CSV table of C-alpha atoms in Angstrom, one decimal:
chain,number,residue,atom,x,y,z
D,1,UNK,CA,-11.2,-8.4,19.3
D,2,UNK,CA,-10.9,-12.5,18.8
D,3,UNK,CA,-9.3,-12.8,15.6
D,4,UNK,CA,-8.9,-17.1,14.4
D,5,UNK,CA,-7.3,-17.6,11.5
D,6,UNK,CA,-10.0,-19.8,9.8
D,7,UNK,CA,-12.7,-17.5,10.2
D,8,UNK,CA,-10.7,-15.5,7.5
D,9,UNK,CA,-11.1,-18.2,5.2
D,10,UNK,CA,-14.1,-20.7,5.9
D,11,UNK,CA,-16.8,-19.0,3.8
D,12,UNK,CA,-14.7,-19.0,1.0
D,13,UNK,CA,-16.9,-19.8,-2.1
D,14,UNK,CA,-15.9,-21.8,-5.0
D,15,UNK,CA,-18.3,-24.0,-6.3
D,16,UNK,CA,-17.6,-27.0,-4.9
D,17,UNK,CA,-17.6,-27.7,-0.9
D,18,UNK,CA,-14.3,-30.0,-1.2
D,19,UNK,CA,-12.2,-26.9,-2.3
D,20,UNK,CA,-13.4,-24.9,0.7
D,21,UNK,CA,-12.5,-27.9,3.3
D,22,UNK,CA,-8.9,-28.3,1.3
D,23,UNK,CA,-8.7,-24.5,2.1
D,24,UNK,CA,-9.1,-25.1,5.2
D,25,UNK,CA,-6.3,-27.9,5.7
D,26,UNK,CA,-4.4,-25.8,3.9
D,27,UNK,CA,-4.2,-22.5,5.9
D,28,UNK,CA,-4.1,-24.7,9.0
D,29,UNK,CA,-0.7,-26.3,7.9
D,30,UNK,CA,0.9,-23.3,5.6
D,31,UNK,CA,-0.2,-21.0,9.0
D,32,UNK,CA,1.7,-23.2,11.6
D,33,UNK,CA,4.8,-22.8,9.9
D,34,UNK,CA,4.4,-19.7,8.0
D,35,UNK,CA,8.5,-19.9,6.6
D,36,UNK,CA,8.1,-23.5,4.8
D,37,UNK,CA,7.6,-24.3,1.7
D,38,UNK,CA,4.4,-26.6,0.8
D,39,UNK,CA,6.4,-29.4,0.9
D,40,UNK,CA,8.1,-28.7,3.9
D,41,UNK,CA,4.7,-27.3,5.7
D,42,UNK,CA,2.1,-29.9,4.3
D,43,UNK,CA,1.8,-33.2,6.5
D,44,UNK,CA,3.0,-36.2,3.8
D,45,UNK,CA,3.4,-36.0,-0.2
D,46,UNK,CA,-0.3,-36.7,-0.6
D,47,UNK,CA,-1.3,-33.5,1.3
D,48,UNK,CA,1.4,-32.3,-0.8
D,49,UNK,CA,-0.1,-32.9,-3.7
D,50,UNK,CA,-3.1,-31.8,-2.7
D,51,UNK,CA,-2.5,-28.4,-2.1
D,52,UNK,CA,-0.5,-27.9,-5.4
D,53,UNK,CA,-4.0,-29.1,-6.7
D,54,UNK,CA,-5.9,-26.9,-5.1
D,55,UNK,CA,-3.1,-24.0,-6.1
D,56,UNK,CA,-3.7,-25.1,-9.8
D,57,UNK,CA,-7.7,-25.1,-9.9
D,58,UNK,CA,-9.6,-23.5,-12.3
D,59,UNK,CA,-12.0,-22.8,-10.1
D,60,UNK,CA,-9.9,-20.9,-7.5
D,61,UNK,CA,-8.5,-17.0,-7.6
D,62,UNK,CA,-7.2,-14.3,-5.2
D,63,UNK,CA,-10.9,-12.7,-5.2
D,64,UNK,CA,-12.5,-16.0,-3.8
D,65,UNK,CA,-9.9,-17.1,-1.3
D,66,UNK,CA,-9.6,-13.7,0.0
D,67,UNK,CA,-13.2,-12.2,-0.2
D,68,UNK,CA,-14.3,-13.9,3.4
D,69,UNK,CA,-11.2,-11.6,4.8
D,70,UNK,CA,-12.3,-8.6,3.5
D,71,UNK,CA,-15.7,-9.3,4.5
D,72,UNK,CA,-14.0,-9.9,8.6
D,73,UNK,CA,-11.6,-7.2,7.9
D,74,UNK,CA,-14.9,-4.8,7.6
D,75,UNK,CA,-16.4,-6.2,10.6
D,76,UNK,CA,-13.6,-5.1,12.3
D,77,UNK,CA,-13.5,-1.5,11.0
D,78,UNK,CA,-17.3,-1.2,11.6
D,79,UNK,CA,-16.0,-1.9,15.6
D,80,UNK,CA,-13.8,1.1,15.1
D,81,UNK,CA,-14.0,4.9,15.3
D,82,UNK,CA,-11.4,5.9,13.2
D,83,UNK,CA,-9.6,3.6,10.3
D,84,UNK,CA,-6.4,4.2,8.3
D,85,UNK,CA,-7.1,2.9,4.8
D,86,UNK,CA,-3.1,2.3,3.7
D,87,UNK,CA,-2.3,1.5,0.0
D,88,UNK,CA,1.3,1.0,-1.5
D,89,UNK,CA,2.6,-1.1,-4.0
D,90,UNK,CA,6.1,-3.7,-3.5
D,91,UNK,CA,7.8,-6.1,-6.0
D,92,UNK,CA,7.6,-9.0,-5.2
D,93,UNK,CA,11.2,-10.7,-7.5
D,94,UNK,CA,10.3,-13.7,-8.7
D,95,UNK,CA,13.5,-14.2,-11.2
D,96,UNK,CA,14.6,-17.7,-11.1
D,97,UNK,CA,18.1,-18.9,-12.8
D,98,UNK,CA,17.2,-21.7,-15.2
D,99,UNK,CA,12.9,-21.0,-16.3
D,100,UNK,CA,10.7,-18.1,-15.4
D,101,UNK,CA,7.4,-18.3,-14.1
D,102,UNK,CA,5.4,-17.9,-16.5
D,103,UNK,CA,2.9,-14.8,-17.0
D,104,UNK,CA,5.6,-13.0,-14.9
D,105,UNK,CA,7.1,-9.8,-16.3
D,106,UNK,CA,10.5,-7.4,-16.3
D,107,UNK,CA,10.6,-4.8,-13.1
D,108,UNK,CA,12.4,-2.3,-12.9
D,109,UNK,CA,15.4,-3.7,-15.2
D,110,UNK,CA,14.6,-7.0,-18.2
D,111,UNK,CA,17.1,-9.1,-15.5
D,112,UNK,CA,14.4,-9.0,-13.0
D,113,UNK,CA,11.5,-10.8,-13.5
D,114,UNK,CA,8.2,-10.8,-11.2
D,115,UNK,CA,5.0,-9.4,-10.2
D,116,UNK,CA,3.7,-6.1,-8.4
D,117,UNK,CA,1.2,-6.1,-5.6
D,118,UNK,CA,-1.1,-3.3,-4.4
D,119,UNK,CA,-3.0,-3.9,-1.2
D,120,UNK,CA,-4.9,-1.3,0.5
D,121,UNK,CA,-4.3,-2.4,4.2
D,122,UNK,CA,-6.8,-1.3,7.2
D,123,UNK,CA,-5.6,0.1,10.7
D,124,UNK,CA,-7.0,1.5,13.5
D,125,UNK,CA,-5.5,4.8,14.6
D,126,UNK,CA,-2.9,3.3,17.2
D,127,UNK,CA,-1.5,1.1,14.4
D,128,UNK,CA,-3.0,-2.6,15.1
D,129,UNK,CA,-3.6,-4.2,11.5
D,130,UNK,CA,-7.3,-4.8,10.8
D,131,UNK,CA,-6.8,-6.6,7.8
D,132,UNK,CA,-6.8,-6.5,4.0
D,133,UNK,CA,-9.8,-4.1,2.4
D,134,UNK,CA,-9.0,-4.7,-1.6
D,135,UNK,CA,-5.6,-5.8,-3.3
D,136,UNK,CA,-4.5,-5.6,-7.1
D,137,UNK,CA,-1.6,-7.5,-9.2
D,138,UNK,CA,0.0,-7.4,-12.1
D,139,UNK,CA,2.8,-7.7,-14.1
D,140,UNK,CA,4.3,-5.9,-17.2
D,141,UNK,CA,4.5,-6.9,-20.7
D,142,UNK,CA,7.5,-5.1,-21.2
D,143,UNK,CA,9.8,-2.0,-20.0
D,144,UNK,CA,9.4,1.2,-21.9
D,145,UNK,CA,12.9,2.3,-22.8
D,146,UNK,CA,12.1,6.2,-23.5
D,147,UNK,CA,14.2,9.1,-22.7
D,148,UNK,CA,13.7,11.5,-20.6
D,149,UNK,CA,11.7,13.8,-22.6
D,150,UNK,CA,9.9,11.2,-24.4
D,151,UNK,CA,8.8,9.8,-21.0
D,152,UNK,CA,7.5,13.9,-20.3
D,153,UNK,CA,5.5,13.6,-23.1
D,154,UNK,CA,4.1,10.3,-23.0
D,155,UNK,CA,3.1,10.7,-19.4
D,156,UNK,CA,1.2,14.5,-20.2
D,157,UNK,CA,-0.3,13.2,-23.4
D,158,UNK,CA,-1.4,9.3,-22.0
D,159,UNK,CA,-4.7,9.0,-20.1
D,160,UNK,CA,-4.3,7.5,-16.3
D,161,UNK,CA,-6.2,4.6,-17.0
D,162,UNK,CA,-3.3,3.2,-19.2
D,163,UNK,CA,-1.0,4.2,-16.5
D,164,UNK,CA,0.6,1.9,-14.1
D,165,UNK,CA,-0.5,4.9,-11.6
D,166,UNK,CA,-4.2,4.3,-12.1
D,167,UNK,CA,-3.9,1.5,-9.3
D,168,UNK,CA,-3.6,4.4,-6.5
D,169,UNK,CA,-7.8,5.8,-8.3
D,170,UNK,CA,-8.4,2.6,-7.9
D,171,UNK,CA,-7.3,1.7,-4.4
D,172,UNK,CA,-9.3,5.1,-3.3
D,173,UNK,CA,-11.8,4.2,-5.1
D,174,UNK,CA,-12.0,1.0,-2.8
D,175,UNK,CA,-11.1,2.5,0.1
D,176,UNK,CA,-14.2,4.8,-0.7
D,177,UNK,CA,-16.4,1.7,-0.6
D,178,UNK,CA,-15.2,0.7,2.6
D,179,UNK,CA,-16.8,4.3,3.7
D,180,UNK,CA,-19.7,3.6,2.4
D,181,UNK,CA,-20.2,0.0,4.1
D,182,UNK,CA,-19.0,1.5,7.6
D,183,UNK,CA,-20.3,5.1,7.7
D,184,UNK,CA,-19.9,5.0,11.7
D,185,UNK,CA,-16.1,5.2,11.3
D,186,UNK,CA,-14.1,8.2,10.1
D,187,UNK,CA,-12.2,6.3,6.9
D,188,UNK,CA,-8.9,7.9,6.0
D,189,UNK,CA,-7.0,6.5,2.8
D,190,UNK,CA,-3.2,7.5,3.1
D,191,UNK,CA,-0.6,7.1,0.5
D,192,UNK,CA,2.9,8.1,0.0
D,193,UNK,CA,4.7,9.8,-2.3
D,194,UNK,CA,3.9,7.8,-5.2
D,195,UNK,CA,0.1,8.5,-5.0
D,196,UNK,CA,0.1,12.6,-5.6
D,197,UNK,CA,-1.7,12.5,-8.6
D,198,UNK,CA,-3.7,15.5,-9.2
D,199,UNK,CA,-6.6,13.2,-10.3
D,200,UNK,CA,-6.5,11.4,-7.1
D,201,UNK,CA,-7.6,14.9,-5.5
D,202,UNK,CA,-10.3,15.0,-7.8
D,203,UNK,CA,-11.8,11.9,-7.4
D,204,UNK,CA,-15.1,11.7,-5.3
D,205,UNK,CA,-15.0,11.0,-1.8
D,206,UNK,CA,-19.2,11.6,-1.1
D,207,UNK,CA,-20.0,8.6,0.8
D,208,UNK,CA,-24.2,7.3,1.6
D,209,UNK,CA,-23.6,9.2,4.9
D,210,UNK,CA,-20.2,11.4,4.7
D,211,UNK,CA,-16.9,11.2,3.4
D,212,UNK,CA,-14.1,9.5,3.0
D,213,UNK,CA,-11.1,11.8,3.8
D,214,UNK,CA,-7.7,11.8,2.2
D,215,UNK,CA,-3.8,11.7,3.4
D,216,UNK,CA,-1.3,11.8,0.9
D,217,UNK,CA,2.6,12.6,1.3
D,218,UNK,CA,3.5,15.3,-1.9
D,219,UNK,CA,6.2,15.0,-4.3
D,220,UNK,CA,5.2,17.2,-7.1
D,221,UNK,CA,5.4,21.0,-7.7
D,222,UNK,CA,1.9,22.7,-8.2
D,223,UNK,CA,1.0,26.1,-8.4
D,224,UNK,CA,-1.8,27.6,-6.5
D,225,UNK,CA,-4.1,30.7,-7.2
D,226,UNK,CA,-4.0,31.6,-3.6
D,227,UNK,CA,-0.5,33.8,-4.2
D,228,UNK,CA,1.7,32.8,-7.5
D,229,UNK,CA,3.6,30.6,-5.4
D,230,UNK,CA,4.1,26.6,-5.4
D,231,UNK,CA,2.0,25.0,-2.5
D,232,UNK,CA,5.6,24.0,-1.2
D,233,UNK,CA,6.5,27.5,-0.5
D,234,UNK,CA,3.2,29.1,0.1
D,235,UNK,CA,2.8,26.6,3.3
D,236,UNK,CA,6.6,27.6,4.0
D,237,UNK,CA,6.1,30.9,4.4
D,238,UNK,CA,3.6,30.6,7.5
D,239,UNK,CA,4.5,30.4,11.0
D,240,UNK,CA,5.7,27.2,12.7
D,241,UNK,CA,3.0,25.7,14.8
D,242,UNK,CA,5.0,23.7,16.9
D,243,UNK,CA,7.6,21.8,17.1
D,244,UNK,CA,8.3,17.9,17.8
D,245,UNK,CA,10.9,14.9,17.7
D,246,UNK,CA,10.7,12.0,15.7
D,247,UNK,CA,12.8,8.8,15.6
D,248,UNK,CA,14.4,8.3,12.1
D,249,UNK,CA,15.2,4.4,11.2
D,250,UNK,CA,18.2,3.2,9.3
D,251,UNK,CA,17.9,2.7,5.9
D,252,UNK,CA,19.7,0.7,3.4
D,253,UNK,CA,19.0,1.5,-0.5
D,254,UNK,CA,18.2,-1.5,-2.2
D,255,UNK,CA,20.7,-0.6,-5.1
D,256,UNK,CA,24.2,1.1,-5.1
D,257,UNK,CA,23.6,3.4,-8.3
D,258,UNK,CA,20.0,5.0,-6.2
D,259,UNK,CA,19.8,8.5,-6.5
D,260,UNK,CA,16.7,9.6,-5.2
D,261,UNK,CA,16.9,10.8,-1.8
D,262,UNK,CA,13.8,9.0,-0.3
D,263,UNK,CA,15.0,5.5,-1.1
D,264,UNK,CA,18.7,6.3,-0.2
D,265,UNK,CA,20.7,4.9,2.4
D,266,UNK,CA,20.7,6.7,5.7
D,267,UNK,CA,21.4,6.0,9.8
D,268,UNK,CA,19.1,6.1,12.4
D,269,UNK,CA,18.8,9.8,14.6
D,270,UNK,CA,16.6,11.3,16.8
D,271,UNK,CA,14.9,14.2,14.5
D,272,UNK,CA,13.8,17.8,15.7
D,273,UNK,CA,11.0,19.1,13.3
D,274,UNK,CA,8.9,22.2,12.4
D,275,UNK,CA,5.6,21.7,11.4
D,276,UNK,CA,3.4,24.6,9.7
D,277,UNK,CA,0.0,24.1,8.1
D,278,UNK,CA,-2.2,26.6,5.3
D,279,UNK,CA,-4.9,25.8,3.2
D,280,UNK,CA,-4.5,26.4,-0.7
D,281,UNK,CA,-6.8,26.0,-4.0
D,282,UNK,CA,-4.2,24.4,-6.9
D,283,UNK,CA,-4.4,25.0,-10.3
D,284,UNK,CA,-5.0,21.9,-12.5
D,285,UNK,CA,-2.2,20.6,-14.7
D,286,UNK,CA,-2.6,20.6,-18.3
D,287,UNK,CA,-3.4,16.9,-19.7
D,288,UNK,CA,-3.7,16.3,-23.3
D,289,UNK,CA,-6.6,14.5,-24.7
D,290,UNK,CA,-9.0,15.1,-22.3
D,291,UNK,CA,-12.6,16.0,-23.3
D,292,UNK,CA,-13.2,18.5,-20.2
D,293,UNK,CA,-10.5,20.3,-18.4
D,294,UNK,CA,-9.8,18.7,-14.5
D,295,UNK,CA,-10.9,21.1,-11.9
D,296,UNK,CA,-9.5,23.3,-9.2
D,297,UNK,CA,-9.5,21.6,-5.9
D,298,UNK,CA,-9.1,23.0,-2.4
D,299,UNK,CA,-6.6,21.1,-0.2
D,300,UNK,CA,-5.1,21.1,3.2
D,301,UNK,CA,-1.4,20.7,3.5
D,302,UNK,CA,0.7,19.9,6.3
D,303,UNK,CA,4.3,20.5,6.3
D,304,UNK,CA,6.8,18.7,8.5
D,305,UNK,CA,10.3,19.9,7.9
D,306,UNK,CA,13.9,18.5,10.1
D,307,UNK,CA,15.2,22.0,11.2
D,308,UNK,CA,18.9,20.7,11.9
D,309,UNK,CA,19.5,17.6,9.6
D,310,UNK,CA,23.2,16.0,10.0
D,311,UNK,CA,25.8,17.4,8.2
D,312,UNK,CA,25.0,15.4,4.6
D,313,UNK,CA,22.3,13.8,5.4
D,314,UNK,CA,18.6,14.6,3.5
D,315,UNK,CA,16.1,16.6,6.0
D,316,UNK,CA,13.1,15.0,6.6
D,317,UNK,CA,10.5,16.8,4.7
D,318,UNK,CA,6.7,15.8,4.1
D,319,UNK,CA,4.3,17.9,2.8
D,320,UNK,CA,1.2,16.4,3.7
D,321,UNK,CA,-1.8,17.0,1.3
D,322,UNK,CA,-4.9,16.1,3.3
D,323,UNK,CA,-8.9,16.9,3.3
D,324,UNK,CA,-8.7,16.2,7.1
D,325,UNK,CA,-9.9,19.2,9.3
D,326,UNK,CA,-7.4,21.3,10.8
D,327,UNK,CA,-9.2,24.2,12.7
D,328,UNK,CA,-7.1,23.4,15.8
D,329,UNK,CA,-3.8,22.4,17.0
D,330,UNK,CA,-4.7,18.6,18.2
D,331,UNK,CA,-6.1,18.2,14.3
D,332,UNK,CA,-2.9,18.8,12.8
D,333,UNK,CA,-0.8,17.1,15.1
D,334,UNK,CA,-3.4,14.4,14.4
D,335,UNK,CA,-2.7,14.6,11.0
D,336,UNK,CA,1.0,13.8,11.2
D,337,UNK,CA,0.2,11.1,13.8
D,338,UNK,CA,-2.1,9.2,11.1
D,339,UNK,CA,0.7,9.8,9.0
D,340,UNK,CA,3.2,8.1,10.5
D,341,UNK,CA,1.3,5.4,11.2
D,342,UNK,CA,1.8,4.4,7.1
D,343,UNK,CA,4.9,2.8,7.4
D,344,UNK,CA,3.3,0.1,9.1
D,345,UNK,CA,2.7,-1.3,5.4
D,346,UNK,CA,6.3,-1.4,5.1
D,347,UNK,CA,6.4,-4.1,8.1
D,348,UNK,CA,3.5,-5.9,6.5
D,349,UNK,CA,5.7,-5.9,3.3
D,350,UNK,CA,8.6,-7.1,5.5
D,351,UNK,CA,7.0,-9.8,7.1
D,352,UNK,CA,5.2,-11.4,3.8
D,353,UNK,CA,8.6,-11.4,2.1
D,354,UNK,CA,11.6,-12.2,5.0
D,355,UNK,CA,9.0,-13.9,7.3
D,356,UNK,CA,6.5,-15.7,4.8
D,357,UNK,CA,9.3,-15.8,2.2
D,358,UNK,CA,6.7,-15.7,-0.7
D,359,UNK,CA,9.7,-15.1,-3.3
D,360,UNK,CA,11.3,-17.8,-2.5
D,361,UNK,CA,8.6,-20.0,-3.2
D,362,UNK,CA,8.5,-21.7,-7.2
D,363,UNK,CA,5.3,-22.5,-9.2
D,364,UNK,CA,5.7,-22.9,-13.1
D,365,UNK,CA,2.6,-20.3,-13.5
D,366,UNK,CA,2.0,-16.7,-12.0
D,367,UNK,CA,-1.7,-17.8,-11.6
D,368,UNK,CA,-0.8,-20.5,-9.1
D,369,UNK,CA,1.2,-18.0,-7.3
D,370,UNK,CA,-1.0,-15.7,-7.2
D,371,UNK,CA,-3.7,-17.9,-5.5
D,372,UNK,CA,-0.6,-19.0,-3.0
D,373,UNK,CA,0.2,-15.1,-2.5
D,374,UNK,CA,-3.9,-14.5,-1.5
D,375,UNK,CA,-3.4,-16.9,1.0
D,376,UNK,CA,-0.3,-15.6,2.8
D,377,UNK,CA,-1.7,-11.9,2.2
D,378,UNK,CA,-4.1,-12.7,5.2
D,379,UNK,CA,-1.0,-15.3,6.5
D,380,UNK,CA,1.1,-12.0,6.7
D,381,UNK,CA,-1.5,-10.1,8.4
D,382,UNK,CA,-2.4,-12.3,11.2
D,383,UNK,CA,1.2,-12.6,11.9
D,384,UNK,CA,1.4,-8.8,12.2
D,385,UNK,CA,-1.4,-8.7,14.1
D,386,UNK,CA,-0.6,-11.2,16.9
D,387,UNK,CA,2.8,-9.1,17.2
D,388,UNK,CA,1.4,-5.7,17.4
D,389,UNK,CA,-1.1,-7.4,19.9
D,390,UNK,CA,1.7,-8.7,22.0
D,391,UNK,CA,3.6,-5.9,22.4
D,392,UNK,CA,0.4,-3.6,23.2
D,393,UNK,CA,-1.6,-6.3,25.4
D,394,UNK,CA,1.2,-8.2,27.4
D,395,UNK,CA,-1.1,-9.9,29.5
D,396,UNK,CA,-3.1,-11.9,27.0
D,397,UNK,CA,0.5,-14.2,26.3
């Protein structure tokens, strides 16, 4: 699979032939030395100049620079057999000391200033990056400074599609279009934690010519009408399948005052899991303000539990929601292979931000930036790509 860097970009359609060919000399610089700033990258001031031009152009957006990638990244998937459709969301911190950028909003405190981005990112099933399939971005207008049962009630009684969440309906939603445009391939979206949201399990995923199937790690409790019980414990109380090790990386929480145990700090170990799998129907949850009640849905789950964790350390634990089929053994260690295959978006975050070093880079408006960030989405990518190439093809260095 020949992959060039400016056959990402050279269709890129904006009206005007001299944008496209600036695009061009653009990518070509900015990709030789991916860790520079413009004017470090950029050959000369005029070139310089140039690109913070073509940065500034009304004509130009994200959608336009980076719809001849998503048009390759699709080629790509219609070459495989199976495709993991990965979607997560990172900050990108944009706070600056003297003057914000502006258009760019608080995070997760008013101290931080920046912008959120959302791409759903496409792999085959041994973890070589195909490329970006659909992105989002935004920023807030301002935190909502509730407490803790105002933010119960404004979350039961608001519809999704005001809801920051709505991004993970509408990555499926595009991951559900990539289905439909490559109905050879077996299309699995996967998201973490963040993404069980009961309406996510009710969206459609009918495609022309099958379906697109869905992976999601579980962090709510819901009841089921199988047996009273939660779907946590009802998957619990069957018999262990088998068992299997897993290596658990070091992790460092981003903040000293973090309490929840999936973003905490921990050390690296070799992990000995249990994994069990059932089949359950869950009961909808009551949501306010909705003309027609949201439907039972029947799901697969898939739970992989750390039988002897350290002495104070968190287990591992995912409960695996899935529509995947699981008749056999091989399909639900399959499951947790796909699976674990979605942390691969955390490298791609990695590398765009420590390797690309997009936060570091200043423009007076988020538009510019954001046609800046479109370019070093696919920038990111390739990078990843080459590396995960290396290490699985030696002999093409």
């Amino acid at each position: 699979m020949s992959v060039s860097i400016q056959d990402e970009f050279r269709s890129a359609v904006f009206g005007d032939q001299r944008l496209t060919n600036r695009l061009g000399k653009i990518v070509e610089e900015l990709d030789a030395k991916p860790n520079m700033s413009v004017p470090a990258a950029t050959h000369g001031r005029a070139e310089m100049e140039a690109a913070y031009r073509f940065f500034d152009n009304d004509k130009v957006s994200p959608e336009k620079i980076l719809q001849p990638h998503i048009e390759a990244t699709r080629e790509r998937i219609w070459q495989t057999d199976v495709v993991l459709l990965v979607q997560d969301t990172t900050d990108l911190d944009l706070t600056r000391p003297n003057q914000q950028v502006e258009g760019t909003g608080p995070l997760e405190t008013e101290t931080r200033h920046g912008v959120f981005f959302h791409p759903l990112l496409a792999f085959n099933n041994q973890g070589l990056p195909l490329g970006v399939a659909w992105h989002k971005c935004w920023a807030r207008q301002e935190l909502k400074h509730m407490t803790s049962k105002e933010k119960f009630r404004w979350r039961r009684r608001t519809p999704i599609e005001e809801k920051e969440t709505y991004r993970w309906i509408e990555g499926m939603r595009a991951a559900r279009e990539v289905a439909d445009a490559c109905p050879h391939t077996t299309c699995v979206c996967i998201g973490d934690s963040d993404a069980d949201i009961y309406e996510l399990y009710c969206e459609s995923r009918t495609t022309c010519c099958g379906e697109l199937h869905l992976l999601v790690r579980a962090c709510q409790q819901r009841n089921t009408a199988n047996s009273g019980l939660d779907w946590l414990d009802t998957v619990r109380d069957t018999e262990c399948l088998f068992k299997c090790s897993v290596n658990v990386s070091a992790r460092t929480a981003r903040r000293e005052t973090e309490t929840r145990k999936r973003h905490s700090t921990r050390e690296a170990r070799l992990a000995e899991l249990e994994v069990r799998a059932t089949t359950v129907t869950v009961c909808p949850p009551c949501r306010h303000g909705r003309k027609s009640k949201l439907p039972s849905v029947t799901l697969n789950l898939v739970f992989v539990e750390e039988s002897n964790p350290p002495e104070g350390a968190a287990p591992i634990q995912w409960l695996l929601v899935t529509t995947l089929p699981m008749d056999s053994l091989a399909q639900v260690q399959q499951i947790v292979e796909y699976y674990s295959k979605r942390w691969q978006i955390d490298i791609y975050f990695r590398t765009l931000k420590s390797g690309c070093r997009i936060e570091n880079r200043y423009f007076e408006t988020l538009d510019r930036l954001l046609n800046y960030l479109a370019v070093y989405a696919i920038i990111a990518w390739k990078i990843m790509y080459l590396c995960r190439l290396g290490r699985e093809c030696p002999e093409l260095n």
